[in-house]
PDB file of C-alpha atoms in Angstrom:
ATOM      1  CA  UNK A   1      13.647   3.674 -13.038  1.00  0.00           C
ATOM      2  CA  UNK A   2      14.772   0.059 -13.275  1.00  0.00           C
ATOM      3  CA  UNK A   3      15.733  -2.234 -10.417  1.00  0.00           C
ATOM      4  CA  UNK A   4      17.321  -5.531 -11.451  1.00  0.00           C
ATOM      5  CA  UNK A   5      17.286  -8.765  -9.417  1.00  0.00           C
ATOM      6  CA  UNK A   6      19.615  -8.785  -6.408  1.00  0.00           C
ATOM      7  CA  UNK A   7      20.017  -5.046  -6.814  1.00  0.00           C
ATOM      8  CA  UNK A   8      18.732  -2.057  -4.891  1.00  0.00           C
ATOM      9  CA  UNK A   9      18.385   1.673  -5.397  1.00  0.00           C
ATOM     10  CA  UNK A  10      17.995   4.473  -2.909  1.00  0.00           C
ATOM     11  CA  UNK A  11      15.708   7.272  -4.053  1.00  0.00           C
ATOM     12  CA  UNK A  12      14.654  10.580  -2.592  1.00  0.00           C
ATOM     13  CA  UNK A  13      10.954  11.372  -2.324  1.00  0.00           C
ATOM     14  CA  UNK A  14      11.287  15.111  -2.955  1.00  0.00           C
ATOM     15  CA  UNK A  15      10.801  15.880  -6.680  1.00  0.00           C
ATOM     16  CA  UNK A  16      12.218  19.386  -6.228  1.00  0.00           C
ATOM     17  CA  UNK A  17      15.639  17.843  -5.509  1.00  0.00           C
ATOM     18  CA  UNK A  18      15.525  15.211  -8.217  1.00  0.00           C
ATOM     19  CA  UNK A  19      13.592  12.613  -6.234  1.00  0.00           C
ATOM     20  CA  UNK A  20      10.582  10.575  -7.267  1.00  0.00           C
ATOM     21  CA  UNK A  21       7.215  11.392  -5.716  1.00  0.00           C
ATOM     22  CA  UNK A  22       5.050   8.529  -4.355  1.00  0.00           C
ATOM     23  CA  UNK A  23       2.646   8.482  -7.349  1.00  0.00           C
ATOM     24  CA  UNK A  24       5.498   8.285  -9.859  1.00  0.00           C
ATOM     25  CA  UNK A  25       7.311   5.676  -7.770  1.00  0.00           C
ATOM     26  CA  UNK A  26       4.301   3.356  -7.493  1.00  0.00           C
ATOM     27  CA  UNK A  27       3.530   3.741 -11.199  1.00  0.00           C
ATOM     28  CA  UNK A  28       7.160   3.041 -12.163  1.00  0.00           C
ATOM     29  CA  UNK A  29       7.161  -0.156 -10.088  1.00  0.00           C
ATOM     30  CA  UNK A  30       3.875  -1.209 -11.683  1.00  0.00           C
ATOM     31  CA  UNK A  31       5.265  -0.707 -15.205  1.00  0.00           C
ATOM     32  CA  UNK A  32       8.348  -2.711 -14.301  1.00  0.00           C
ATOM     33  CA  UNK A  33       6.193  -5.532 -12.856  1.00  0.00           C
ATOM     34  CA  UNK A  34       8.489  -5.223  -9.857  1.00  0.00           C
ATOM     35  CA  UNK A  35       8.830  -7.984  -7.263  1.00  0.00           C
ATOM     36  CA  UNK A  36      10.694  -7.044  -4.113  1.00  0.00           C
ATOM     37  CA  UNK A  37      10.505  -4.568  -1.273  1.00  0.00           C
ATOM     38  CA  UNK A  38      10.314  -0.852  -0.689  1.00  0.00           C
ATOM     39  CA  UNK A  39      11.828   0.273   2.628  1.00  0.00           C
ATOM     40  CA  UNK A  40      11.451   3.681   4.239  1.00  0.00           C
ATOM     41  CA  UNK A  41      11.186   5.433   7.582  1.00  0.00           C
ATOM     42  CA  UNK A  42       7.718   6.176   8.895  1.00  0.00           C
ATOM     43  CA  UNK A  43       7.781   9.658  10.448  1.00  0.00           C
ATOM     44  CA  UNK A  44       6.953   9.682  14.153  1.00  0.00           C
ATOM     45  CA  UNK A  45       6.560   5.916  14.418  1.00  0.00           C
ATOM     46  CA  UNK A  46       8.955   3.677  16.324  1.00  0.00           C
ATOM     47  CA  UNK A  47       8.804  -0.001  17.184  1.00  0.00           C
ATOM     48  CA  UNK A  48      10.179  -1.753  20.256  1.00  0.00           C
ATOM     49  CA  UNK A  49      13.691  -1.765  18.793  1.00  0.00           C
ATOM     50  CA  UNK A  50      13.630   2.014  18.366  1.00  0.00           C
ATOM     51  CA  UNK A  51      13.355   1.837  14.578  1.00  0.00           C
ATOM     52  CA  UNK A  52      10.762   3.521  12.380  1.00  0.00           C
ATOM     53  CA  UNK A  53      11.716   1.447   9.327  1.00  0.00           C
ATOM     54  CA  UNK A  54       8.713   0.138   7.392  1.00  0.00           C
ATOM     55  CA  UNK A  55       8.476  -2.214   4.420  1.00  0.00           C
ATOM     56  CA  UNK A  56       6.102  -2.625   1.476  1.00  0.00           C
ATOM     57  CA  UNK A  57       6.226  -5.977  -0.313  1.00  0.00           C
ATOM     58  CA  UNK A  58       5.463  -6.024  -4.069  1.00  0.00           C
ATOM     59  CA  UNK A  59       4.668  -8.855  -6.427  1.00  0.00           C
ATOM     60  CA  UNK A  60       4.353  -8.247 -10.161  1.00  0.00           C
ATOM     61  CA  UNK A  61       4.328  -4.485  -9.671  1.00  0.00           C
ATOM     62  CA  UNK A  62       1.522  -4.497  -7.109  1.00  0.00           C
ATOM     63  CA  UNK A  63       1.756  -4.151  -3.321  1.00  0.00           C
ATOM     64  CA  UNK A  64       0.595  -7.200  -1.389  1.00  0.00           C
ATOM     65  CA  UNK A  65       1.532  -6.314   2.198  1.00  0.00           C
ATOM     66  CA  UNK A  66       2.976  -3.553   4.386  1.00  0.00           C
ATOM     67  CA  UNK A  67       3.867  -3.227   8.048  1.00  0.00           C
ATOM     68  CA  UNK A  68       3.184   0.540   8.005  1.00  0.00           C
ATOM     69  CA  UNK A  69       1.775   1.392  11.446  1.00  0.00           C
ATOM     70  CA  UNK A  70      -1.713   2.932  11.445  1.00  0.00           C
ATOM     71  CA  UNK A  71      -4.107   2.545  14.360  1.00  0.00           C
ATOM     72  CA  UNK A  72      -7.286   3.350  12.348  1.00  0.00           C
ATOM     73  CA  UNK A  73      -6.398   0.698   9.770  1.00  0.00           C
ATOM     74  CA  UNK A  74      -6.384  -2.327  12.041  1.00  0.00           C
ATOM     75  CA  UNK A  75      -8.076  -5.369  10.548  1.00  0.00           C
ATOM     76  CA  UNK A  76     -10.647  -5.743  13.313  1.00  0.00           C
ATOM     77  CA  UNK A  77     -11.767  -2.126  13.077  1.00  0.00           C
ATOM     78  CA  UNK A  78     -12.046  -2.430   9.306  1.00  0.00           C
ATOM     79  CA  UNK A  79     -14.263  -5.522   9.524  1.00  0.00           C
ATOM     80  CA  UNK A  80     -16.305  -3.938  12.303  1.00  0.00           C
ATOM     81  CA  UNK A  81     -16.885  -0.763  10.272  1.00  0.00           C
ATOM     82  CA  UNK A  82     -18.015  -2.845   7.309  1.00  0.00           C
ATOM     83  CA  UNK A  83     -20.492  -4.763   9.423  1.00  0.00           C
ATOM     84  CA  UNK A  84     -18.741  -8.045   8.620  1.00  0.00           C
ATOM     85  CA  UNK A  85     -18.377  -8.774  12.328  1.00  0.00           C
ATOM     86  CA  UNK A  86     -20.179  -7.338  15.344  1.00  0.00           C
ATOM     87  CA  UNK A  87     -18.703  -5.792  18.482  1.00  0.00           C
ATOM     88  CA  UNK A  88     -19.073  -8.978  20.536  1.00  0.00           C
ATOM     89  CA  UNK A  89     -17.150 -11.046  17.970  1.00  0.00           C
ATOM     90  CA  UNK A  90     -14.531  -8.310  17.714  1.00  0.00           C
ATOM     91  CA  UNK A  91     -13.940  -8.392  21.469  1.00  0.00           C
ATOM     92  CA  UNK A  92     -13.824 -12.184  21.498  1.00  0.00           C
ATOM     93  CA  UNK A  93     -11.223 -12.212  18.725  1.00  0.00           C
ATOM     94  CA  UNK A  94      -9.130  -9.523  20.444  1.00  0.00           C
ATOM     95  CA  UNK A  95      -9.053 -11.596  23.647  1.00  0.00           C
ATOM     96  CA  UNK A  96      -7.820 -14.591  21.666  1.00  0.00           C
ATOM     97  CA  UNK A  97      -5.242 -12.377  19.966  1.00  0.00           C
ATOM     98  CA  UNK A  98      -3.982 -11.118  23.334  1.00  0.00           C
ATOM     99  CA  UNK A  99      -3.579 -14.742  24.442  1.00  0.00           C
ATOM    100  CA  UNK A 100      -1.247 -15.432  21.540  1.00  0.00           C
ATOM    101  CA  UNK A 101      -3.638 -17.600  19.550  1.00  0.00           C
ATOM    102  CA  UNK A 102      -2.525 -16.368  16.139  1.00  0.00           C
ATOM    103  CA  UNK A 103      -3.204 -13.418  13.868  1.00  0.00           C
ATOM    104  CA  UNK A 104      -6.586 -11.723  14.055  1.00  0.00           C
ATOM    105  CA  UNK A 105      -7.602 -12.819  10.559  1.00  0.00           C
ATOM    106  CA  UNK A 106      -6.717 -16.424  11.389  1.00  0.00           C
ATOM    107  CA  UNK A 107      -8.665 -16.246  14.632  1.00  0.00           C
ATOM    108  CA  UNK A 108     -11.793 -14.835  12.983  1.00  0.00           C
ATOM    109  CA  UNK A 109     -11.547 -17.461  10.261  1.00  0.00           C
ATOM    110  CA  UNK A 110     -11.233 -20.207  12.858  1.00  0.00           C
ATOM    111  CA  UNK A 111     -14.254 -18.857  14.736  1.00  0.00           C
ATOM    112  CA  UNK A 112     -16.325 -18.923  11.546  1.00  0.00           C
ATOM    113  CA  UNK A 113     -16.897 -15.171  11.719  1.00  0.00           C
ATOM    114  CA  UNK A 114     -15.452 -14.627   8.226  1.00  0.00           C
ATOM    115  CA  UNK A 115     -14.562 -16.844   5.291  1.00  0.00           C
ATOM    116  CA  UNK A 116     -11.289 -16.981   3.353  1.00  0.00           C
ATOM    117  CA  UNK A 117     -12.453 -14.562   0.644  1.00  0.00           C
ATOM    118  CA  UNK A 118     -13.602 -12.009   3.234  1.00  0.00           C
ATOM    119  CA  UNK A 119     -10.246 -12.216   4.986  1.00  0.00           C
ATOM    120  CA  UNK A 120      -8.357 -11.766   1.728  1.00  0.00           C
ATOM    121  CA  UNK A 121     -10.443  -8.769   0.682  1.00  0.00           C
ATOM    122  CA  UNK A 122     -10.128  -7.178   4.141  1.00  0.00           C
ATOM    123  CA  UNK A 123      -6.335  -7.590   4.089  1.00  0.00           C
ATOM    124  CA  UNK A 124      -6.170  -5.996   0.635  1.00  0.00           C
ATOM    125  CA  UNK A 125      -8.308  -3.051   1.776  1.00  0.00           C
ATOM    126  CA  UNK A 126      -6.178  -2.691   4.893  1.00  0.00           C
ATOM    127  CA  UNK A 127      -2.990  -2.655   2.805  1.00  0.00           C
ATOM    128  CA  UNK A 128      -4.376   0.025   0.497  1.00  0.00           C
ATOM    129  CA  UNK A 129      -5.548   2.192   3.411  1.00  0.00           C
ATOM    130  CA  UNK A 130      -2.113   2.018   5.009  1.00  0.00           C
ATOM    131  CA  UNK A 131      -0.319   2.816   1.752  1.00  0.00           C
ATOM    132  CA  UNK A 132      -2.439   5.920   1.172  1.00  0.00           C
ATOM    133  CA  UNK A 133      -0.515   7.482   4.080  1.00  0.00           C
ATOM    134  CA  UNK A 134       2.726   7.254   2.067  1.00  0.00           C
ATOM    135  CA  UNK A 135       1.374   9.856  -0.350  1.00  0.00           C
ATOM    136  CA  UNK A 136       1.622  12.480   2.384  1.00  0.00           C
ATOM    137  CA  UNK A 137       5.430  12.162   2.314  1.00  0.00           C
ATOM    138  CA  UNK A 138       7.287  15.029   0.650  1.00  0.00           C
ATOM    139  CA  UNK A 139      10.814  14.059   1.639  1.00  0.00           C
ATOM    140  CA  UNK A 140      12.997  11.332   3.013  1.00  0.00           C
ATOM    141  CA  UNK A 141      14.510   8.365   1.235  1.00  0.00           C
ATOM    142  CA  UNK A 142      13.207   5.012   0.105  1.00  0.00           C
ATOM    143  CA  UNK A 143      15.238   1.920  -0.718  1.00  0.00           C
ATOM    144  CA  UNK A 144      13.855  -0.218  -3.537  1.00  0.00           C
ATOM    145  CA  UNK A 145      15.222  -3.762  -3.485  1.00  0.00           C
ATOM    146  CA  UNK A 146      14.450  -6.420  -6.116  1.00  0.00           C
ATOM    147  CA  UNK A 147      14.225  -9.851  -4.521  1.00  0.00           C
ATOM    148  CA  UNK A 148      12.067 -12.942  -4.302  1.00  0.00           C
ATOM    149  CA  UNK A 149       9.845 -13.400  -1.256  1.00  0.00           C
ATOM    150  CA  UNK A 150       6.900 -15.536  -0.254  1.00  0.00           C
ATOM    151  CA  UNK A 151       4.284 -12.830   0.363  1.00  0.00           C
ATOM    152  CA  UNK A 152       1.375 -12.826  -2.057  1.00  0.00           C
ATOM    153  CA  UNK A 153       2.260 -16.306  -3.255  1.00  0.00           C
ATOM    154  CA  UNK A 154      -0.068 -19.150  -2.246  1.00  0.00           C
ATOM    155  CA  UNK A 155      -1.303 -17.272   0.814  1.00  0.00           C
ATOM    156  CA  UNK A 156      -4.194 -15.068   1.874  1.00  0.00           C
ATOM    157  CA  UNK A 157      -2.664 -11.863   0.492  1.00  0.00           C
ATOM    158  CA  UNK A 158      -4.011 -10.412  -2.750  1.00  0.00           C
ATOM    159  CA  UNK A 159      -2.600  -7.527  -4.819  1.00  0.00           C
ATOM    160  CA  UNK A 160      -3.626  -3.894  -4.393  1.00  0.00           C
ATOM    161  CA  UNK A 161      -4.839  -2.097  -7.533  1.00  0.00           C
ATOM    162  CA  UNK A 162      -2.018   0.413  -8.044  1.00  0.00           C
ATOM    163  CA  UNK A 163      -4.000   2.837 -10.207  1.00  0.00           C
ATOM    164  CA  UNK A 164      -6.763   2.900  -7.612  1.00  0.00           C
ATOM    165  CA  UNK A 165      -4.160   3.464  -4.895  1.00  0.00           C
ATOM    166  CA  UNK A 166      -2.589   6.371  -6.784  1.00  0.00           C
ATOM    167  CA  UNK A 167      -5.993   7.922  -7.382  1.00  0.00           C
ATOM    168  CA  UNK A 168      -6.934   7.656  -3.705  1.00  0.00           C
ATOM    169  CA  UNK A 169      -3.532   8.850  -2.506  1.00  0.00           C
ATOM    170  CA  UNK A 170      -3.568  11.948  -4.719  1.00  0.00           C
ATOM    171  CA  UNK A 171      -7.158  12.831  -3.807  1.00  0.00           C
ATOM    172  CA  UNK A 172      -6.332  12.467  -0.097  1.00  0.00           C
ATOM    173  CA  UNK A 173      -2.958  14.201   0.115  1.00  0.00           C
ATOM    174  CA  UNK A 174      -2.550  16.490  -2.904  1.00  0.00           C
ATOM    175  CA  UNK A 175      -3.823  20.002  -3.506  1.00  0.00           C
ATOM    176  CA  UNK A 176      -3.566  22.016  -6.698  1.00  0.00           C
ATOM    177  CA  UNK A 177      -0.293  23.632  -5.638  1.00  0.00           C
ATOM    178  CA  UNK A 178       1.391  20.288  -5.049  1.00  0.00           C
ATOM    179  CA  UNK A 179       0.111  18.897  -8.347  1.00  0.00           C
ATOM    180  CA  UNK A 180       1.419  21.995 -10.143  1.00  0.00           C
ATOM    181  CA  UNK A 181       4.804  21.736  -8.447  1.00  0.00           C
ATOM    182  CA  UNK A 182       5.249  18.078  -9.398  1.00  0.00           C
ATOM    183  CA  UNK A 183       3.886  18.203 -12.945  1.00  0.00           C
ATOM    184  CA  UNK A 184       5.200  21.600 -13.992  1.00  0.00           C
ATOM    185  CA  UNK A 185       4.520  22.551 -17.607  1.00  0.00           C
ATOM    186  CA  UNK A 186       3.051  19.114 -18.331  1.00  0.00           C
ATOM    187  CA  UNK A 187      -0.053  20.085 -16.350  1.00  0.00           C
ATOM    188  CA  UNK A 188      -1.136  22.629 -18.963  1.00  0.00           C
ATOM    189  CA  UNK A 189       0.447  21.003 -22.020  1.00  0.00           C
ATOM    190  CA  UNK A 190      -1.211  18.808 -24.606  1.00  0.00           C
ATOM    191  CA  UNK A 191      -1.992  15.246 -23.556  1.00  0.00           C
ATOM    192  CA  UNK A 192      -2.585  12.187 -25.733  1.00  0.00           C
ATOM    193  CA  UNK A 193      -5.003   9.602 -24.328  1.00  0.00           C
ATOM    194  CA  UNK A 194      -4.753   5.891 -25.074  1.00  0.00           C
ATOM    195  CA  UNK A 195      -7.811   3.695 -25.749  1.00  0.00           C
ATOM    196  CA  UNK A 196      -7.569   2.602 -22.109  1.00  0.00           C
ATOM    197  CA  UNK A 197      -8.868   6.014 -20.957  1.00  0.00           C
ATOM    198  CA  UNK A 198     -12.531   4.998 -21.136  1.00  0.00           C
ATOM    199  CA  UNK A 199     -11.898   1.927 -18.981  1.00  0.00           C
ATOM    200  CA  UNK A 200      -9.928   3.899 -16.403  1.00  0.00           C
ATOM    201  CA  UNK A 201     -12.577   6.623 -16.321  1.00  0.00           C
ATOM    202  CA  UNK A 202     -15.303   4.075 -15.575  1.00  0.00           C
ATOM    203  CA  UNK A 203     -13.198   2.527 -12.823  1.00  0.00           C
ATOM    204  CA  UNK A 204     -11.778   5.612 -11.131  1.00  0.00           C
ATOM    205  CA  UNK A 205     -13.994   8.522 -12.166  1.00  0.00           C
TER     206      UNK A 205
END
């Protein structure tokens, strides 16, 4: 799959009808060093305008941000679960957020509760956690659009490790039957490993 600048492609997510499954899609965009957006509908999720359209922003083949809606993956809850902030600071930041004093990460940074590197790492972890949910999708369409944007460029956003994302997404949402259906005969055929295998094995298990 190739998407050229100022161009877009619409792809199905059902491999049984010629579509491209989430793992293959993310890996293809990584290989292409894709910069642009991936747009799709989030099942069962609607914003104030009545749309369930969500976007993933990529830079150099790696996701840097998504507006996928997921209550458990809110930044404050993530930092609280890690022990980076305590419950009192969390409540204080949420009150400031409700008053329109900026984004939660900005507020916590301004309060001295976290530093810039902690915010960046938390945003990357949040992005990965949200994107894992995409691997549950077995149908629908996604629009891949190559374009320049400002996300992940001179800001607090850092890239998500795509191979780690694929590993986590498959472990979370795939069973043997789904793997068999998507890989077909390749699952039991001969494989040739590159020298990178040892490095990937150490990193991902």
